Rosetta silent file (secondary structure, phi, psi, omega in degrees, C-alpha in Angstrom):
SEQUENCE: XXXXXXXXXXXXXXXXXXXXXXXXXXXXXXXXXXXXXXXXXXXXXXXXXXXXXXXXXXXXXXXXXXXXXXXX
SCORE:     score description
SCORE:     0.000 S_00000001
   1 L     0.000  -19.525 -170.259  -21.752  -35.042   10.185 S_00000001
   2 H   -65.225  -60.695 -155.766  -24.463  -35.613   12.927 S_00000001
   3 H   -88.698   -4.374  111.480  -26.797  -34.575   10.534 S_00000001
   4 H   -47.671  -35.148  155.609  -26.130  -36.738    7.795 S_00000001
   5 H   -22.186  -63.370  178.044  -26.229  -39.389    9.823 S_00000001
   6 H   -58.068  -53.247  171.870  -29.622  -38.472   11.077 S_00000001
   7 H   -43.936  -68.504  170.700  -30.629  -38.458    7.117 S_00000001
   8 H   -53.439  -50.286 -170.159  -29.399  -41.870    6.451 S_00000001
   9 H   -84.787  -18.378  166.464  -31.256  -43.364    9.739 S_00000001
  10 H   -65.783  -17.345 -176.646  -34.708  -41.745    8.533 S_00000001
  11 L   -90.214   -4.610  174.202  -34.196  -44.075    5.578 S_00000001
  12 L  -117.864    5.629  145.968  -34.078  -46.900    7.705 S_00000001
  13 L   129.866  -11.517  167.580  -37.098  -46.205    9.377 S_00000001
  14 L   -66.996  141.757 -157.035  -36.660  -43.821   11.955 S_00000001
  15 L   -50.793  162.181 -164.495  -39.133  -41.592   13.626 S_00000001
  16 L  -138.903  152.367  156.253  -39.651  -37.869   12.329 S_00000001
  17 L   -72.962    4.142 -164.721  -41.077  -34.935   13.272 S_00000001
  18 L  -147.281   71.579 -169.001  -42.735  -34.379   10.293 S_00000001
  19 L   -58.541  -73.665 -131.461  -45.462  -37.742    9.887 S_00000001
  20 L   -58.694  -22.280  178.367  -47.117  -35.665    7.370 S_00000001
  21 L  -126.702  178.640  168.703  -44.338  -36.087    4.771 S_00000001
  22 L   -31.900  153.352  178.387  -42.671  -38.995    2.716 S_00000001
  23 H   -90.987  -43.560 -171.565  -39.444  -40.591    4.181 S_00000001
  24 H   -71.389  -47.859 -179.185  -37.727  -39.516    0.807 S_00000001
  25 H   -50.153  -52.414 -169.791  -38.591  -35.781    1.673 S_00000001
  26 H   -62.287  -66.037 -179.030  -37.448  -36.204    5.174 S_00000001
  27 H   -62.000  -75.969  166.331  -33.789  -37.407    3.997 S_00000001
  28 H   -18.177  -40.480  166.276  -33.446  -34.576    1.182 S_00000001
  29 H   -85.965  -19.731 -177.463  -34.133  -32.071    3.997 S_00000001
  30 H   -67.428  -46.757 -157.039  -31.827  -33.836    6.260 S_00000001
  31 H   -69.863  -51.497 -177.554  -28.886  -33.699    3.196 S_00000001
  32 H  -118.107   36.685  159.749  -29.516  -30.382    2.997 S_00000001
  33 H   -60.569  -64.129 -146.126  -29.618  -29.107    6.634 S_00000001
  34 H   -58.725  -62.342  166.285  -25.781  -30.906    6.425 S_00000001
  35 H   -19.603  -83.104 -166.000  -25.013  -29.182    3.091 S_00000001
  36 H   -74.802   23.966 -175.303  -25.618  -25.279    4.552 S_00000001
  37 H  -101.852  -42.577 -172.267  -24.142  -26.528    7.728 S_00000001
  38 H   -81.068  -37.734 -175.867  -20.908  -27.661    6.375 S_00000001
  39 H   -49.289  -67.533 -150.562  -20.929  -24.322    4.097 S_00000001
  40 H   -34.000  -70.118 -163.214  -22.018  -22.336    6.761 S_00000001
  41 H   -50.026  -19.395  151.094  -19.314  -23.444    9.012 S_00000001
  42 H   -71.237  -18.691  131.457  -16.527  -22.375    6.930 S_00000001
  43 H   -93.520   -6.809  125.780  -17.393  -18.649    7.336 S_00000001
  44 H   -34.084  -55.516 -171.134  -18.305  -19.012   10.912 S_00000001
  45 H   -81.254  -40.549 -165.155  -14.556  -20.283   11.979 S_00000001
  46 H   -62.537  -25.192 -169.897  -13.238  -17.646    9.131 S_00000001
  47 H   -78.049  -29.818  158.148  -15.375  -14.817   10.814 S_00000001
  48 H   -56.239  -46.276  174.689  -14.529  -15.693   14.293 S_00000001
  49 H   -63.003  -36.450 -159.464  -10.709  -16.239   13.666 S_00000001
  50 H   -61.924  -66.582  167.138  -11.170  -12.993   12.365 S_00000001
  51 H   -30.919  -54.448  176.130  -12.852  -11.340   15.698 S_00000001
  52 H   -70.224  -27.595 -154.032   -9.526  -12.611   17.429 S_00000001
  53 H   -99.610  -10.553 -178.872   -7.207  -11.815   15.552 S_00000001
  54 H   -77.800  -44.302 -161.994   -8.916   -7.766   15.769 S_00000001
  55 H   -62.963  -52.670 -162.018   -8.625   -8.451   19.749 S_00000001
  56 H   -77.371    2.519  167.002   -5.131   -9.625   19.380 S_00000001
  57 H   -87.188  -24.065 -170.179   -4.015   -6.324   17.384 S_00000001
  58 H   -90.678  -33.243 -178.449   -5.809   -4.033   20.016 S_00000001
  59 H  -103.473  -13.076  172.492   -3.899   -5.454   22.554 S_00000001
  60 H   -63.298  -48.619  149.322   -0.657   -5.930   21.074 S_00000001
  61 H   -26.144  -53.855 -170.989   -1.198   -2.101   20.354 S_00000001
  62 H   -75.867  -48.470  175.855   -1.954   -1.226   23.853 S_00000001
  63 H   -58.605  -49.387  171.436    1.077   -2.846   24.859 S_00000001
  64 H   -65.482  -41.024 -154.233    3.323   -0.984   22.680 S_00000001
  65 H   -84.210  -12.031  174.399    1.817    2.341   23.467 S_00000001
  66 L  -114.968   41.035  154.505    2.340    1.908   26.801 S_00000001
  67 L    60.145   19.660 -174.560    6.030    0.426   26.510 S_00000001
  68 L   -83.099  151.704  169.368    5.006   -3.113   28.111 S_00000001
  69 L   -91.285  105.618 -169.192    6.945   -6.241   26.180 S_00000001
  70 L   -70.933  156.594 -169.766    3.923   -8.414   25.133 S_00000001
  71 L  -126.189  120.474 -171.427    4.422  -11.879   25.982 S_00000001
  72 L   -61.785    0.000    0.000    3.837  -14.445   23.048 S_00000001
């Protein structure tokens, strides 16, 4: 959301790292930094949950084979 934000306040005049192009340019790259950001982030939590949920089978495993009562 930061980075829509940031999009919207280049239209209102704020400074850019990139003098060289149009304030209209500047927001359109801003929208769609946010755009593959929000996508992104949606296979980023699923790929992560995923990584834990591999952890939490390996040890749930470990616990059975060695007759411990895992504690939920």
């Amino acid at each position: 959301l930061g980075t829509f934000v940031s999009a919207f306040t280049v239209l209102c005049g704020a400074r850019t790292d990139l003098p060289d192009r149009h304030m209209c340019c500047v927001f359109w790259l801003n929208i769609a930094a946010a755009l593959i950001q929000i996508l992104t982030a949606i296979v980023m939590v699923g790929w992560i949950m995923s990584i834990f949920w591999g952890m939490d089978m390996v040890i749930l495993a470990s616990y059975k084979e060695q007759g411990i009562p895992p504690q939920l």
